[in-house]
Amino acid sequence: MSALRTHLGTAVGTAVLGVLVWRLGTGALLDGLHRIDAVTVLAALGIGLVTTVFSAWRWALVARGLRIRLRFGPAVADYYRALFLNAALPGGVLGDVHRAVRHGHSAGDLGRGVRAVVLERVAGQVALIGAGAAVLLAMPSPVRAEVRYLAPLVALALLGALAVVLALRMNRAPARRGRALRSALAEAREGLLSRRNLPGVAGSSAVVLAGHLTMFVLAARVAGSGASVAVLTPLAVLALLAMGLPLNVGGWGPREGVTAWAFGAAGLGAGTGLGVAVVYGVLSLVASLPGAVALVARRRTVRYARPPAAPEPAPSQAAGTAARVTGVSAVSSPKYAPKESARLASSSFPFSADPSEGRPMTPESV
């Protein structure tokens, strides 16, 4: 089933990109790519460093809340590797799966390692959805009217889901399902909402979201868009929300389609929107390139850390070893074995010997 979803997402993402290039051409796209220079690359690497460090910190906080160890330095390296694998492989989530499994194995608890990554990603998505809803409700955008219409319905749906959760928690008939739900809620509370973790999780999520928005504005400037930051912010939120859809090829597909539509609806040109989305994808890939270095370095470290295999003994050495073993066996023959009386005398318990002639052993008889 997972492989089917991956192939379906790859097919849909490829189809979206093909339709966009067919309808809009490659002029704005190639023009934006040609404008990427060394300064832009360095800026993308700097933004990526900030977002990755704060994302790794958020992950370490969540892992601490679940009572599993995760050092900050390895967390940054693992997060870089995950970002690179997400950008290079279809589906956009295989890097997160890799870091979840690796952390779970290293911590000795695969389940908690996976749940730590899931909760960390949930924290990022909740921050994006919450901030995105506020931006789309308050700032002019092509979807503000629809968002204002759907916001009450979404709020009612969330309240209904909360009521269902509370009802399941109060109804203790399905014991196994109730225990699993209570355990999941307790881990989410400890990992995300505890007094010790909530400020760090919220602050790091805000910094990461601001970094993504800054990267989008940078991509818009590189692609030739002169729109203000106030105009670009809701369009960037729409693009980031589209990136969360699992129908993509390493993040490509829905992001380009939504961005092209949003720019066209805002009067900025669909071709420009496509160029901005493509430049954003390239800059995001550039920001994740340290993950490729970390991946290669880890492979080499694992390769050189393996102990060399023990050499096979030569036939003459094997024969000598067998002879020595035979000699030791000969010395250990019954002829040289200690007598039973000596064994009993050497016992540290003087009255632990077996009775003789049917009479119990007493101090007087000894």
XYZ file of C-alpha atoms in Angstrom:
366
model
C 0.000 0.000 0.000
C 2.843 2.378 0.818
C 4.533 1.595 -2.507
C 1.237 2.253 -4.309
C 0.905 5.668 -2.652
C 4.496 6.501 -3.568
C 3.989 5.574 -7.219
C 0.661 7.407 -7.332
C 2.224 10.541 -5.842
C 5.085 10.383 -8.320
C 2.675 10.000 -11.237
C 0.459 12.881 -10.088
C 3.408 15.196 -9.412
C 4.932 14.438 -12.810
C 1.591 15.003 -14.525
C 1.131 18.378 -12.815
C 4.589 19.521 -13.880
C 3.989 18.316 -17.431
C 0.694 20.185 -17.733
C 2.229 23.382 -16.356
C 5.144 23.317 -18.787
C 2.780 22.497 -21.661
C 0.395 25.348 -20.861
C 2.809 28.033 -19.636
C 6.018 27.202 -21.450
C 9.519 27.328 -20.051
C 10.380 30.999 -20.587
C 9.815 32.367 -17.081
C 11.090 29.124 -15.575
C 14.437 29.173 -17.377
C 14.819 32.913 -16.847
C 14.474 32.474 -13.101
C 16.984 29.616 -13.047
C 19.512 31.683 -15.003
C 19.309 34.410 -12.351
C 20.501 32.164 -9.531
C 24.021 33.311 -8.673
C 26.583 32.649 -5.952
C 25.074 35.226 -3.589
C 21.658 33.581 -3.909
C 23.172 30.154 -3.224
C 24.931 31.430 -0.100
C 21.725 33.075 1.107
C 19.813 29.803 0.587
C 22.475 27.883 2.520
C 22.277 30.394 5.377
C 18.486 30.241 5.556
C 18.649 26.454 5.385
C 21.158 26.364 8.241
C 18.865 28.399 10.494
C 15.738 26.377 9.712
C 17.552 23.039 10.038
C 19.160 23.902 13.376
C 15.854 25.023 14.875
C 14.046 22.004 13.415
C 16.636 19.690 14.981
C 16.238 21.508 18.294
C 12.474 20.967 18.114
C 13.070 17.281 17.412
C 15.442 16.990 20.386
C 12.860 18.648 22.648
C 10.135 16.235 21.554
C 12.463 13.256 22.033
C 13.301 14.476 25.540
C 9.590 14.700 26.297
C 9.246 11.041 25.263
C 12.205 10.138 27.522
C 14.578 8.994 24.811
C 18.044 10.412 24.319
C 18.897 12.566 21.291
C 22.004 14.713 21.295
C 21.769 18.040 19.495
C 24.788 17.614 17.186
C 23.732 14.239 15.741
C 20.164 15.566 15.508
C 21.314 18.384 13.194
C 23.250 15.948 10.988
C 20.317 13.513 10.844
C 17.910 16.314 10.013
C 20.131 17.497 7.168
C 20.248 13.947 5.812
C 16.461 13.702 6.035
C 15.979 16.980 4.167
C 18.278 15.857 1.374
C 16.565 12.467 1.038
C 13.142 14.128 1.076
C 14.221 16.401 -1.774
C 16.011 13.707 -3.776
C 13.577 10.784 -3.467
C 9.924 10.464 -4.530
C 7.222 10.953 -1.948
C 8.938 13.688 0.052
C 8.872 11.749 3.355
C 11.446 8.973 2.968
C 14.092 11.068 4.687
C 11.871 11.451 7.743
C 11.299 7.696 7.758
C 15.063 7.154 7.625
C 15.812 9.418 10.582
C 12.926 7.968 12.594
C 14.112 4.391 12.164
C 17.766 5.287 12.724
C 17.034 7.222 15.901
C 14.746 4.481 17.187
C 17.422 1.819 16.686
C 20.166 3.939 18.249
C 17.970 4.779 21.249
C 16.895 1.171 21.719
C 13.185 1.968 21.279
C 11.999 1.986 17.673
C 8.406 2.865 18.563
C 9.299 5.973 20.523
C 11.842 7.012 17.906
C 9.180 6.912 15.207
C 6.648 8.710 17.383
C 9.163 11.452 18.190
C 9.599 12.201 14.482
C 5.847 12.064 13.875
C 5.156 14.496 16.714
C 7.940 16.804 15.529
C 6.458 16.922 12.045
C 2.967 17.415 13.479
C 4.243 20.418 15.449
C 5.573 21.980 12.253
C 2.338 21.353 10.349
C 0.189 22.713 13.194
C 2.291 25.874 13.265
C 1.960 26.237 9.479
C -1.799 25.651 9.496
C -2.403 27.996 12.420
C -0.262 30.821 11.066
C -1.511 30.188 7.540
C -5.149 30.429 8.599
C -4.450 33.723 10.357
C -2.618 35.100 7.313
C -5.254 33.975 4.836
C -8.053 35.394 6.977
C -6.401 38.770 7.593
C -4.425 39.539 4.427
C -5.710 39.910 0.855
C -5.307 36.693 -1.123
C -7.113 34.814 -3.902
C -8.710 32.500 -1.328
C -9.622 34.924 1.484
C -13.355 34.782 0.737
C -13.315 30.976 0.639
C -11.248 30.776 3.831
C -13.620 33.086 5.666
C -16.518 30.921 4.531
C -14.839 27.643 5.505
C -13.312 28.805 8.793
C -16.519 28.340 10.873
C -17.077 24.907 9.336
C -13.524 23.855 10.122
C -13.876 25.141 13.685
C -17.058 23.100 14.146
C -15.335 20.031 12.720
C -12.462 20.449 15.170
C -14.870 20.798 18.068
C -16.669 17.657 16.927
C -13.402 15.744 16.733
C -12.518 16.938 20.242
C -15.901 15.778 21.506
C -15.353 12.341 19.955
C -11.939 12.079 21.596
C -13.388 12.999 24.984
C -16.227 10.499 24.539
C -13.795 7.712 23.686
C -11.703 8.624 26.692
C -14.702 8.471 29.009
C -15.977 5.206 27.538
C -13.629 2.513 28.811
C -15.349 -0.427 27.131
C -12.713 -1.001 24.410
C -9.825 -1.327 26.857
C -7.037 -1.875 24.333
C -8.108 0.965 22.071
C -8.645 3.228 25.063
C -5.177 2.490 26.427
C -3.599 3.183 23.047
C -5.466 6.476 22.723
C -4.574 7.552 26.256
C -0.954 6.638 25.656
C -0.838 8.640 22.405
C -2.439 11.671 24.065
C -0.065 11.446 27.010
C 2.972 11.315 24.708
C 1.691 14.261 22.674
C 1.146 16.223 25.865
C 4.612 15.427 27.230
C 6.389 15.923 23.914
C 4.655 19.082 22.718
C 2.474 20.700 25.371
C 4.375 20.237 28.610
C 5.522 23.309 30.501
C 9.130 22.432 29.790
C 8.743 21.829 26.023
C 5.952 24.107 24.793
C 7.951 27.381 24.669
C 10.821 25.773 22.783
C 8.571 23.877 20.367
C 6.472 26.970 19.619
C 9.485 29.261 19.259
C 11.416 26.892 17.004
C 8.337 26.302 14.841
C 7.901 30.057 14.411
C 11.538 30.483 13.375
C 11.313 27.589 10.897
C 8.133 28.986 9.341
C 9.712 32.444 9.059
C 12.704 30.860 7.329
C 10.478 29.170 4.753
C 8.651 32.407 4.057
C 11.975 34.234 3.678
C 13.135 31.596 1.197
C 9.946 32.103 -0.831
C 10.421 35.882 -0.947
C 14.032 35.323 -2.041
C 12.835 33.001 -4.805
C 10.295 35.598 -5.935
C 12.980 38.263 -6.160
C 15.274 35.932 -8.105
C 12.438 35.021 -10.487
C 11.828 38.708 -11.228
C 8.688 39.373 -9.188
C 8.541 42.864 -7.681
C 5.475 42.236 -5.483
C 5.667 43.411 -1.904
C 6.194 41.076 1.023
C 2.590 41.665 2.141
C 1.342 40.410 -1.233
C 3.761 37.476 -1.366
C 3.136 36.192 2.172
C -0.335 34.650 1.593
C 0.853 33.208 -1.717
C 3.818 31.648 0.088
C 1.473 30.145 2.683
C -0.587 28.544 -0.074
C 2.572 27.116 -1.645
C 3.794 25.729 1.680
C 0.417 24.119 2.365
C 0.483 22.523 -1.084
C 3.933 21.092 -0.352
C 2.377 19.051 2.465
C 0.307 17.034 -0.014
C 1.755 13.529 -0.553
C 1.255 13.796 -4.348
C 4.675 15.070 -5.356
C 8.078 14.122 -6.697
C 10.532 15.170 -4.016
C 8.267 18.137 -3.191
C 7.653 19.062 -6.841
C 4.191 19.108 -8.406
C 1.365 20.557 -6.281
C 3.582 23.416 -5.102
C 4.187 24.573 -8.683
C 0.534 24.163 -9.633
C -0.841 26.060 -6.640
C 1.772 28.813 -6.921
C 1.098 29.314 -10.634
C -2.657 29.499 -9.979
C -2.257 31.851 -6.986
C 0.023 34.247 -8.881
C -2.369 34.236 -11.829
C -5.389 34.898 -9.574
C -3.506 37.720 -7.844
C -2.756 39.372 -11.195
C 0.987 38.643 -11.042
C 1.101 36.161 -13.927
C 0.846 32.367 -13.783
C 4.158 32.017 -15.625
C 5.868 34.127 -12.973
C 4.304 31.951 -10.274
C 5.670 28.838 -11.943
C 9.115 30.401 -12.110
C 8.967 31.384 -8.436
C 7.960 27.869 -7.400
C 10.732 26.273 -9.442
C 13.364 28.658 -8.082
C 12.079 27.946 -4.566
C 12.460 24.222 -5.191
C 16.007 24.658 -6.467
C 16.983 26.848 -3.512
C 15.465 24.333 -1.098
C 17.523 21.597 -2.724
C 20.636 23.752 -2.419
C 19.855 24.352 1.275
C 19.679 20.582 1.835
C 23.006 19.778 0.105
C 24.922 19.606 3.431
C 22.753 16.555 4.066
C 24.410 14.812 1.112
C 27.809 15.519 2.660
C 26.603 14.173 6.019
C 25.185 11.087 4.300
C 28.459 10.297 2.530
C 30.471 10.984 5.681
C 28.299 8.617 7.706
C 28.639 5.855 5.117
C 32.416 6.162 5.171
C 32.464 6.217 8.966
C 30.369 3.068 9.178
C 32.535 1.372 6.563
C 35.821 2.114 8.333
C 34.388 1.385 11.774
C 33.706 -2.275 10.946
C 36.333 -4.605 12.475
C 38.380 -6.609 9.963
C 37.459 -10.251 9.552
C 39.673 -12.752 11.390
C 42.074 -14.532 8.977
C 41.631 -18.236 8.322
C 44.297 -20.334 10.145
C 46.822 -22.108 7.969
C 46.601 -25.930 7.770
C 49.833 -26.371 9.776
C 48.632 -23.961 12.442
C 45.283 -25.756 12.597
C 47.068 -29.090 13.047
C 49.255 -27.653 15.849
C 46.217 -26.200 17.562
C 44.449 -29.555 17.355
C 47.498 -31.297 18.829
C 47.645 -28.842 21.725
C 43.948 -29.329 22.375
C 44.448 -33.110 22.286
C 47.286 -32.814 24.788
C 45.158 -30.786 27.140
C 42.404 -33.356 26.821
C 44.872 -36.117 27.654
C 45.977 -34.323 30.812
C 42.360 -33.976 31.801
C 41.822 -37.742 31.679
C 40.287 -39.654 34.617
C 43.769 -40.874 35.658
C 44.644 -37.382 36.848
C 41.216 -36.463 38.155
C 41.095 -35.632 41.925
C 39.770 -38.291 44.223
C 36.294 -38.007 45.690
C 37.636 -37.752 49.249
C 39.864 -34.848 48.281
C 36.928 -33.126 46.647
C 34.855 -33.524 49.789
C 37.661 -32.354 52.003
C 38.167 -29.247 49.962
C 34.544 -28.227 50.419
C 34.011 -25.042 52.353
C 31.030 -26.622 54.111
C 32.360 -29.366 56.505
C 28.982 -30.957 57.116
C 27.784 -31.023 53.521
C 29.168 -34.455 52.662
C 26.814 -37.282 51.810
C 25.887 -39.654 54.656
C 27.906 -42.899 54.948
C 26.473 -46.402 55.679
C 23.019 -45.003 56.186
C 24.036 -42.983 59.284
C 23.753 -39.188 59.311
C 26.946 -37.210 59.554
C 27.314 -35.491 62.950
C 30.123 -33.574 64.624
C 30.850 -36.588 66.889
C 31.231 -38.984 63.961
C 33.581 -36.554 62.228
